[in-house]
Coordinates of C-alpha atoms and ligand atoms in Angstrom, one line a residue:
Chain W
X1 CA 50.4 -37.4 78.2
X2 CA 53.4 -35.9 76.5
X3 CA 56.5 -35.2 78.6
X4 CA 58.6 -32.1 77.9
X5 CA 62.3 -32.8 78.3
X6 CA 65.3 -30.5 78.0
X7 CA 69.0 -31.4 77.4
X8 CA 71.5 -31.8 78.9
X9 CA 69.8 -34.8 80.6
X10 CA 70.2 -35.2 84.3
X11 CA 69.6 -38.2 86.6
X12 CA 66.3 -36.7 87.6
X13 CA 65.0 -36.2 84.1
X14 CA 66.0 -39.7 83.1
X15 CA 64.4 -41.2 86.3
X16 CA 61.1 -39.7 85.2
X17 CA 61.1 -41.4 81.7
X18 CA 59.4 -44.7 81.2
X19 CA 59.4 -47.0 78.3
X20 CA 56.5 -46.1 76.0
X21 CA 56.4 -42.4 77.1
X22 CA 55.8 -39.8 74.4
X23 CA 58.4 -37.0 74.8
X24 CA 59.0 -33.6 73.2
X25 CA 62.7 -32.9 73.5
X26 CA 64.3 -29.4 73.5
X27 CA 67.9 -28.4 73.6
X28 CA 71.3 -29.2 72.0
X29 CA 72.0 -32.7 70.7
X30 CA 74.8 -34.2 68.6
X31 CA 74.5 -36.2 65.4
X32 CA 76.8 -39.2 65.1
X33 CA 76.6 -42.5 63.1
X34 CA 78.9 -45.4 62.2
X35 CA 82.0 -43.6 60.9
X36 CA 81.9 -40.8 63.6
X37 CA 81.5 -43.4 66.3
X38 CA 84.5 -45.3 65.0
X39 CA 86.6 -42.2 65.1
X40 CA 85.4 -41.3 68.6
X41 CA 86.5 -44.8 69.8
X42 CA 89.9 -44.1 68.4
X43 CA 90.1 -40.9 70.3
X44 CA 89.2 -42.7 73.5
X45 CA 91.8 -45.4 72.8
X46 CA 94.4 -42.6 72.6
X47 CA 93.1 -41.0 75.8
X48 CA 92.0 -37.9 73.9
X49 CA 89.0 -35.7 74.4
X50 CA 85.8 -36.2 72.4
X51 CA 84.7 -33.5 70.0
X52 CA 81.8 -32.5 72.3
X53 CA 81.1 -32.5 76.0
X54 CA 79.7 -36.0 76.5
X55 CA 78.5 -35.3 80.1
X56 CA 74.7 -35.5 80.1
X57 CA 74.8 -35.3 76.3
X58 CA 72.3 -36.9 73.8
X59 CA 73.4 -38.3 70.5
X60 CA 71.1 -38.6 67.5
X61 CA 71.9 -41.4 65.1
X62 CA 71.2 -39.6 61.9
X63 CA 72.8 -38.8 58.6
X64 CA 70.7 -35.8 57.4
X65 CA 70.0 -34.9 53.8
X66 CA 71.8 -31.7 52.6
X67 CA 70.0 -28.4 53.4
X68 CA 68.1 -26.7 50.6
X69 CA 68.9 -23.0 50.3
X70 CA 67.1 -21.2 53.1
X71 CA 66.7 -24.3 55.2
X72 CA 68.6 -25.1 58.4
X73 CA 69.0 -28.7 57.5
X74 CA 67.7 -31.3 55.1
X75 CA 65.4 -34.2 56.0
X76 CA 66.6 -35.7 59.3
X77 CA 65.2 -38.9 60.7
X78 CA 66.8 -41.7 62.7
X79 CA 69.0 -44.4 61.3
X80 CA 69.1 -48.0 62.7
X81 CA 70.7 -47.8 66.2
X82 CA 71.8 -51.4 66.4
X83 CA 74.9 -50.6 64.3
X84 CA 76.1 -48.3 67.1
X85 CA 75.6 -51.0 69.8
X86 CA 79.3 -51.9 70.0
X87 CA 80.2 -48.3 70.8
X88 CA 77.3 -47.1 72.9
X89 CA 78.2 -48.6 76.3
X90 CA 81.6 -47.0 76.2
X91 CA 80.1 -43.6 75.6
X92 CA 77.6 -44.1 78.4
X93 CA 80.6 -44.9 80.7
X94 CA 81.9 -41.5 79.8
X95 CA 78.7 -39.7 80.7
X96 CA 76.4 -40.0 77.6
X97 CA 72.8 -39.9 78.9
X98 CA 70.6 -40.0 75.8
X99 CA 70.5 -41.8 72.5
X100 CA 68.0 -41.2 69.7
X101 CA 67.6 -43.6 66.8
X102 CA 65.3 -46.4 65.7
X103 CA 65.2 -50.1 66.1
X104 CA 66.3 -52.6 68.8
X105 CA 69.3 -52.4 71.0
X106 CA 71.5 -55.3 72.2
X107 CA 71.3 -56.6 75.7
X108 CA 74.7 -55.0 76.4
X109 CA 73.3 -51.6 75.6
X110 CA 70.2 -52.2 77.6
X111 CA 72.3 -53.2 80.6
X112 CA 74.5 -50.1 80.2
X113 CA 71.4 -47.9 80.1
X114 CA 70.3 -49.3 83.5
X115 CA 73.8 -49.2 84.9
X116 CA 74.5 -45.6 83.8
X117 CA 71.0 -44.2 84.2
X118 CA 70.6 -43.4 80.6
X119 CA 67.7 -43.5 78.1
X120 CA 67.1 -44.6 74.5
X121 CA 64.5 -42.8 72.5
X122 CA 63.1 -43.6 69.1
X123 CA 62.4 -40.8 66.6
X124 CA 60.0 -41.6 63.8
X125 CA 61.7 -43.6 61.1
X126 CA 60.9 -42.3 57.7
X127 CA 59.7 -38.9 58.9
X128 CA 62.8 -36.9 58.1
X129 CA 60.8 -34.0 56.6
X130 CA 58.9 -33.6 59.9
X131 CA 62.0 -34.1 62.0
X132 CA 63.8 -31.3 60.1
X133 CA 61.0 -28.9 61.1
X134 CA 62.0 -29.3 64.8
X135 CA 65.7 -28.5 64.1
X136 CA 66.3 -24.8 64.7
X137 CA 70.1 -24.6 64.2
X138 CA 72.9 -26.9 63.0
X139 CA 76.6 -26.3 63.6
X140 CA 79.2 -28.7 62.4
X141 CA 81.5 -29.9 65.2
X142 CA 83.8 -32.4 63.7
X143 CA 84.6 -34.8 60.8
X144 CA 83.1 -32.6 58.0
X145 CA 85.0 -34.8 55.6
X146 CA 82.5 -37.6 56.4
X147 CA 79.7 -35.7 54.6
X148 CA 76.4 -36.9 56.0
X149 CA 78.3 -38.8 58.7
X150 CA 79.9 -35.7 60.3
X151 CA 79.2 -34.7 63.9
X152 CA 76.8 -31.7 64.0
X153 CA 75.4 -29.9 67.0
X154 CA 71.7 -29.4 66.5
X155 CA 69.3 -27.3 68.5
X156 CA 65.9 -29.1 68.5
X157 CA 62.6 -27.7 69.7
X158 CA 59.8 -30.0 70.8
X159 CA 61.3 -32.9 68.9
X160 CA 58.8 -35.8 69.1
X161 CA 60.3 -39.0 70.5
X162 CA 59.1 -42.2 72.2
X163 CA 61.1 -43.8 75.0
X164 CA 62.2 -47.3 74.0
X165 CA 64.5 -48.4 76.8
X166 CA 64.4 -46.7 80.2
X167 CA 66.8 -47.0 83.2
X168 CA 64.5 -49.5 84.8
X169 CA 65.2 -52.1 82.2
X170 CA 61.9 -51.8 80.3
X171 CA 61.6 -52.1 76.6
X172 CA 58.7 -50.5 74.8
X173 CA 59.2 -52.6 71.6
X174 CA 59.0 -55.9 73.5
X175 CA 56.1 -54.8 75.8
X176 CA 54.2 -53.0 73.0
X177 CA 54.4 -55.9 70.7
X178 CA 53.3 -58.4 73.3
X179 CA 50.0 -56.5 73.7
X180 CA 49.0 -56.9 70.1
X181 CA 50.7 -60.2 69.2
X182 CA 48.1 -62.8 68.1
X183 CA 50.4 -65.5 66.9
Chain Y
X1 CA 61.3 -56.3 6.2
X2 CA 62.6 -52.9 7.0
X3 CA 63.0 -51.9 10.6
X4 CA 62.8 -48.3 11.7
X5 CA 65.4 -47.5 14.3
X6 CA 64.5 -44.8 16.7
X7 CA 67.4 -42.7 17.8
X8 CA 67.3 -41.5 21.4
X9 CA 69.9 -39.1 22.7
X10 CA 71.6 -40.3 25.9
X11 CA 71.0 -36.9 27.4
X12 CA 67.2 -37.6 27.4
X13 CA 67.9 -40.6 29.6
X14 CA 70.0 -38.5 32.0
X15 CA 67.3 -35.8 32.2
X16 CA 64.6 -38.4 33.0
X17 CA 66.7 -40.2 35.6
X18 CA 67.5 -36.9 37.3
X19 CA 63.8 -36.0 37.5
X20 CA 62.8 -39.4 38.7
X21 CA 65.4 -39.6 41.5
X22 CA 64.1 -36.3 42.9
X23 CA 60.4 -37.0 42.4
X24 CA 60.5 -40.5 43.8
X25 CA 62.0 -39.3 47.0
X26 CA 59.8 -36.2 47.5
X27 CA 56.4 -37.0 46.0
X28 CA 54.9 -40.1 47.5
X29 CA 51.8 -41.0 45.5
X30 CA 48.4 -40.0 46.9
X31 CA 47.5 -43.7 46.7
X32 CA 50.2 -44.6 49.2
X33 CA 49.0 -41.9 51.6
X34 CA 45.5 -43.3 51.3
X35 CA 46.8 -46.7 52.2
X36 CA 48.4 -45.3 55.4
X37 CA 45.1 -43.4 56.2
X38 CA 43.1 -46.6 55.8
X39 CA 45.5 -48.4 58.1
X40 CA 45.1 -45.6 60.6
X41 CA 41.4 -46.1 60.7
X42 CA 41.9 -49.8 61.5
X43 CA 44.8 -49.5 63.8
X44 CA 44.0 -50.7 67.4
X45 CA 46.9 -49.1 69.2
X46 CA 46.4 -45.4 70.1
X47 CA 50.1 -44.8 70.0
X48 CA 50.1 -46.6 66.6
X49 CA 47.4 -44.2 65.3
X50 CA 49.4 -41.2 66.5
X51 CA 52.5 -42.5 64.7
X52 CA 50.7 -43.1 61.4
X53 CA 49.2 -39.6 61.6
X54 CA 52.7 -38.2 62.0
X55 CA 53.9 -40.2 59.0
X56 CA 51.1 -38.8 56.9
X57 CA 52.0 -35.3 58.1
X58 CA 55.6 -36.0 57.1
X59 CA 54.8 -37.2 53.6
X60 CA 52.7 -34.1 53.0
X61 CA 55.4 -31.7 54.2
X62 CA 57.9 -33.6 51.9
X63 CA 55.6 -32.9 48.9
X64 CA 54.9 -29.3 49.7
X65 CA 58.5 -28.4 50.4
X66 CA 60.0 -30.7 47.8
X67 CA 62.3 -32.3 50.3
X68 CA 62.8 -36.1 50.7
X69 CA 60.3 -37.9 52.9
X70 CA 63.1 -39.8 54.5
X71 CA 66.7 -38.6 54.8
X72 CA 67.9 -41.9 53.6
X73 CA 67.4 -41.4 49.9
X74 CA 69.0 -44.7 49.3
X75 CA 71.1 -46.2 46.6
X76 CA 69.6 -45.4 43.2
X77 CA 68.1 -48.7 41.9
X78 CA 67.2 -48.3 38.3
X79 CA 65.2 -50.7 36.2
X80 CA 65.5 -49.9 32.6
X81 CA 63.8 -51.6 29.7
X82 CA 65.2 -50.7 26.3
X83 CA 63.2 -51.5 23.2
X84 CA 65.4 -53.3 20.6
X85 CA 64.5 -50.8 17.9
X86 CA 66.2 -48.0 20.0
X87 CA 69.6 -46.7 19.1
X88 CA 71.1 -44.6 21.9
X89 CA 73.3 -41.9 20.5
X90 CA 75.8 -39.4 22.0
X91 CA 76.9 -41.5 24.9
X92 CA 76.6 -44.8 26.7
X93 CA 73.5 -45.9 28.5
X94 CA 75.2 -46.6 31.8
X95 CA 77.1 -43.3 31.8
X96 CA 73.8 -41.5 31.0
X97 CA 72.1 -43.2 34.0
X98 CA 74.9 -42.4 36.4
X99 CA 75.0 -38.8 35.2
X100 CA 71.3 -38.6 35.9
X101 CA 71.8 -40.0 39.4
X102 CA 74.7 -37.6 40.0
X103 CA 72.5 -34.6 39.0
X104 CA 69.4 -35.7 40.7
X105 CA 71.1 -36.3 44.1
X106 CA 72.9 -32.9 43.8
X107 CA 70.1 -30.7 42.5
X108 CA 67.5 -32.4 44.6
X109 CA 69.5 -32.0 47.8
X110 CA 69.3 -35.8 48.3
X111 CA 71.6 -37.6 50.6
X112 CA 74.6 -39.3 49.1
X113 CA 74.8 -42.8 50.6
X114 CA 77.1 -44.7 48.3
X115 CA 80.6 -45.9 49.3
X116 CA 83.0 -47.1 46.6
X117 CA 84.7 -50.0 48.5
X118 CA 82.4 -52.2 50.5
X119 CA 85.0 -53.3 53.1
X120 CA 88.2 -51.4 53.3
X121 CA 88.0 -47.7 52.6
X122 CA 84.2 -47.3 52.6
X123 CA 84.8 -43.8 51.2
X124 CA 81.6 -42.0 50.2
X125 CA 81.5 -41.5 46.4
X126 CA 79.9 -38.1 47.1
X127 CA 77.5 -38.2 44.2
X128 CA 75.5 -41.3 45.0
X129 CA 76.9 -43.2 42.0
X130 CA 77.2 -45.9 40.9
X131 CA 73.6 -46.7 40.5
X132 CA 72.4 -50.3 40.7
X133 CA 71.2 -50.9 37.2
X134 CA 69.0 -53.7 35.9
X135 CA 68.7 -53.5 32.1
X136 CA 66.4 -55.6 29.9
X137 CA 66.1 -55.5 26.2
X138 CA 62.5 -55.7 25.1
X139 CA 60.4 -55.4 22.0
X140 CA 59.5 -51.9 20.7
X141 CA 61.1 -48.5 20.3
X142 CA 60.8 -47.1 23.7
X143 CA 62.8 -46.9 26.9
X144 CA 60.8 -47.5 30.2
X145 CA 62.5 -46.4 33.3
X146 CA 61.7 -47.0 37.0
X147 CA 63.8 -45.4 39.7
X148 CA 63.4 -47.1 43.1
X149 CA 65.8 -45.5 45.6
X150 CA 66.4 -48.0 48.4
X151 CA 67.3 -47.1 51.9
X152 CA 69.7 -49.2 54.0
X153 CA 67.6 -49.8 57.1
X154 CA 64.9 -51.9 55.4
X155 CA 67.3 -53.4 52.9
X156 CA 69.5 -54.8 55.8
X157 CA 66.5 -56.8 57.1
X158 CA 66.0 -58.7 53.8
X159 CA 66.7 -62.4 53.5
X160 CA 67.0 -65.2 51.0
X161 CA 66.3 -69.0 51.5
X162 CA 66.9 -71.9 49.1
X163 CA 63.9 -73.9 50.2
X164 CA 63.3 -77.4 48.9
X165 CA 60.1 -78.0 46.8
X166 CA 58.8 -80.2 49.7
X167 CA 58.6 -77.0 51.9
X168 CA 55.6 -76.0 49.8
X169 CA 53.5 -72.9 50.2
X170 CA 53.5 -73.3 54.0
X171 CA 57.3 -73.3 54.0
X172 CA 57.4 -70.1 52.0
X173 CA 54.9 -68.4 54.3
X174 CA 56.8 -69.4 57.4
X175 CA 60.0 -68.0 56.0
X176 CA 58.4 -64.7 55.0
X177 CA 56.7 -64.2 58.3
X178 CA 59.8 -65.2 60.3
X179 CA 61.9 -62.7 58.3
X180 CA 59.5 -59.9 59.1
X181 CA 59.2 -61.0 62.7
X182 CA 63.0 -60.9 63.2
X183 CA 63.2 -57.4 61.6
X184 CA 60.8 -56.1 64.2
X185 CA 61.0 -52.3 64.5
X186 CA 64.2 -51.9 62.4
X187 CA 62.8 -51.3 58.9
X188 CA 60.5 -48.5 60.0
X189 CA 57.1 -50.3 60.0
X190 CA 54.5 -50.2 58.5
X191 CA 56.5 -51.9 55.8
X192 CA 55.9 -53.2 52.3
X193 CA 57.1 -56.7 51.7
X194 CA 58.4 -57.8 48.3
X195 CA 58.6 -61.6 47.9
X196 CA 60.3 -63.4 45.1
X197 CA 59.6 -67.1 44.5
X198 CA 61.3 -69.3 42.0
X199 CA 64.2 -68.6 39.5
X200 CA 67.7 -69.1 40.7
X201 CA 69.8 -67.7 43.6
X202 CA 70.3 -64.5 41.7
X203 CA 67.0 -64.2 39.9
X204 CA 64.8 -64.6 43.1
X205 CA 66.2 -61.5 44.7
X206 CA 65.6 -59.4 41.6
X207 CA 62.0 -60.7 41.7
X208 CA 61.6 -59.6 45.3
X209 CA 63.0 -56.1 44.5
X210 CA 60.8 -55.8 41.4
X211 CA 57.8 -56.7 43.5
X212 CA 58.4 -53.6 45.5
X213 CA 57.9 -51.4 42.4
X214 CA 54.3 -52.5 41.9
X215 CA 51.5 -50.1 42.9
X216 CA 51.2 -50.5 46.7
X217 CA 48.6 -53.1 47.5
X218 CA 48.1 -54.4 44.0
X219 CA 47.8 -58.2 43.5
X220 CA 49.6 -60.8 41.6
X221 CA 47.5 -61.7 38.5
X222 CA 47.5 -65.4 39.5
X223 CA 44.7 -65.9 42.0
X224 CA 46.7 -68.5 44.0
X225 CA 49.5 -66.0 44.6
X226 CA 47.0 -63.2 45.2
X227 CA 45.5 -65.3 47.9
X228 CA 48.9 -65.9 49.4
X229 CA 49.6 -62.2 49.4
X230 CA 46.4 -61.6 51.5
X231 CA 47.2 -64.5 53.9
X232 CA 50.7 -63.3 54.4
X233 CA 49.5 -59.7 55.1
X234 CA 47.1 -61.0 57.7
X235 CA 49.7 -63.2 59.4
X236 CA 52.3 -60.4 59.4
X237 CA 49.8 -58.0 60.9
X238 CA 49.1 -60.6 63.6
X239 CA 52.7 -60.4 64.7
X240 CA 51.8 -57.3 66.8
X241 CA 55.0 -55.3 65.8
X242 CA 52.8 -52.3 64.8
X243 CA 53.8 -48.8 63.6
X244 CA 57.5 -48.2 64.3
X245 CA 57.5 -51.4 66.3
X246 CA 55.7 -50.0 69.4
X247 CA 52.9 -52.6 69.1
X248 CA 49.8 -52.6 67.0
X249 CA 47.9 -54.1 64.2
X250 CA 49.6 -52.4 61.3
X251 CA 52.9 -54.0 60.7
X252 CA 52.7 -54.2 56.9
X253 CA 50.7 -52.2 54.4
X254 CA 51.1 -54.7 51.6
X255 CA 52.7 -57.9 50.5
X256 CA 53.7 -58.3 46.8
X257 CA 54.7 -61.6 45.3
X258 CA 56.5 -62.1 42.0
X259 CA 57.3 -65.6 40.6
X260 CA 59.4 -67.2 37.9
X261 CA 60.1 -70.7 36.7
X262 CA 62.6 -72.7 38.6
X263 CA 64.7 -75.9 38.7
X264 CA 63.1 -79.2 39.5
X265 CA 65.2 -79.4 42.7
X266 CA 64.7 -75.9 44.0
X267 CA 62.3 -73.4 45.4
X268 CA 64.2 -70.2 46.2
X269 CA 62.4 -67.5 48.2
X270 CA 63.6 -63.9 48.7
X271 CA 62.1 -61.3 51.0
X272 CA 63.0 -57.7 50.3
X273 CA 61.6 -55.4 52.9
X274 CA 60.7 -51.8 52.3
X275 CA 59.5 -49.2 54.6
X276 CA 56.3 -47.1 54.4
X277 CA 58.1 -44.6 52.2
X278 CA 58.7 -47.2 49.5
X279 CA 59.8 -44.7 46.9
X280 CA 59.7 -45.5 43.2
X281 CA 58.6 -43.7 40.1
X282 CA 58.4 -44.6 36.5
X283 CA 58.3 -43.1 33.0
X284 CA 58.6 -43.9 29.4
X285 CA 60.8 -42.2 26.8
Ligands
LIG301 S1 63.9 -47.9 56.4 FE1 62.9 -46.4 55.0 S2 62.0 -44.9 56.3 FE2 63.4 -46.1 57.5 S3 65.3 -44.9 57.5 FE3 65.4 -46.4 55.9 S4 64.6 -45.4 54.0 FE4 64.0 -44.2 55.8

């Protein structure tokens, strides 16, 4: 069964999500990858506000392709989340609830997901053309000088995701692989 | 003996590189889609089948709308073989290639993913140059070009080992399977695995990359290596990683091995991982 989820995420929505669930996500989310995270950490170090309201927010680790004329956005699929592992727990402490990317997370991130009642989703890696179809609007929020690494507010509709790490400490990569591992 | 030199205008190279950069990223060959379809028919995990179906859907949308299948349109890796009877006029070959990349990534609305300095500024070059260029001078009067854009996710999961000859075929297989196992969900499985064996520290990585430009699922002409490709594919698919890493029987679509002579004391092995997108396209001028 596919679960319909809307942003901003609440404790109740997150509590209902289990590793391995298929989800269709609707609402505003924020793009951010390596360079944007680095700048956000600097803002936190200086005690300044982040470029978007992080409370209940979901970030999408993505660097989209440029939009063709008449398109909202270019191809937009997930990038490898592990590169954001050093930054993610700090954002969760500030209220971040959801992360969208691909690939494994560190134990620190998994612990922070449990501690802060957050969730890590995977989008389909290498399905950027399909992903772009679910993005209905895109508004730059910060760091436009970073090109594909800028922070952009996206409105997504029925964006297909799979829950990787839930707030109960489960991991769909580990559990899924164990089912089919022959060697 | 008189040799006829063929003059080729550098702008022809630029035009062709531009076209190949766009096409390789947007038009995945029907053959590759068929490989994914076949994998779907065999995949045991229901979630895995659903994922493969969505990947197929994605690749068809990319073709119809002429948008890149994946947003990571990579660094532009260019293999170019220049016939020794060719005289390139009106510009240098490298400039012509980089200009083609610049235009292809701009006019094709492809993502620019190159940073000039690898450590300190990491400033985006904004036009995806410089390309990674591998040039060979060969017989003849033609220029053969393969553009193989390479995304970062799968590239980061690649590895090199300087094995000793005593490690043998078993040692090679263990290293390849371990590398794929460690990569897990990160390189967007199902993957294509390029394996280089032999040569030197530098040559072996090039062999692995070159292996990825073969037609997906094709075999090494030497039956011993062709058998090794099949065995590796089977072992990799027994890892259980599955489509996108959520478990399943399709972890890799193909394993390609390329080999070269090597030193009596060495047996280098390189594993270059590519995702299911595995973009590359070739043409001849
Ligand atoms: S590994 Fe391939 S499919 Fe995945 S993000 Fe990179 S280029 Fe795209």
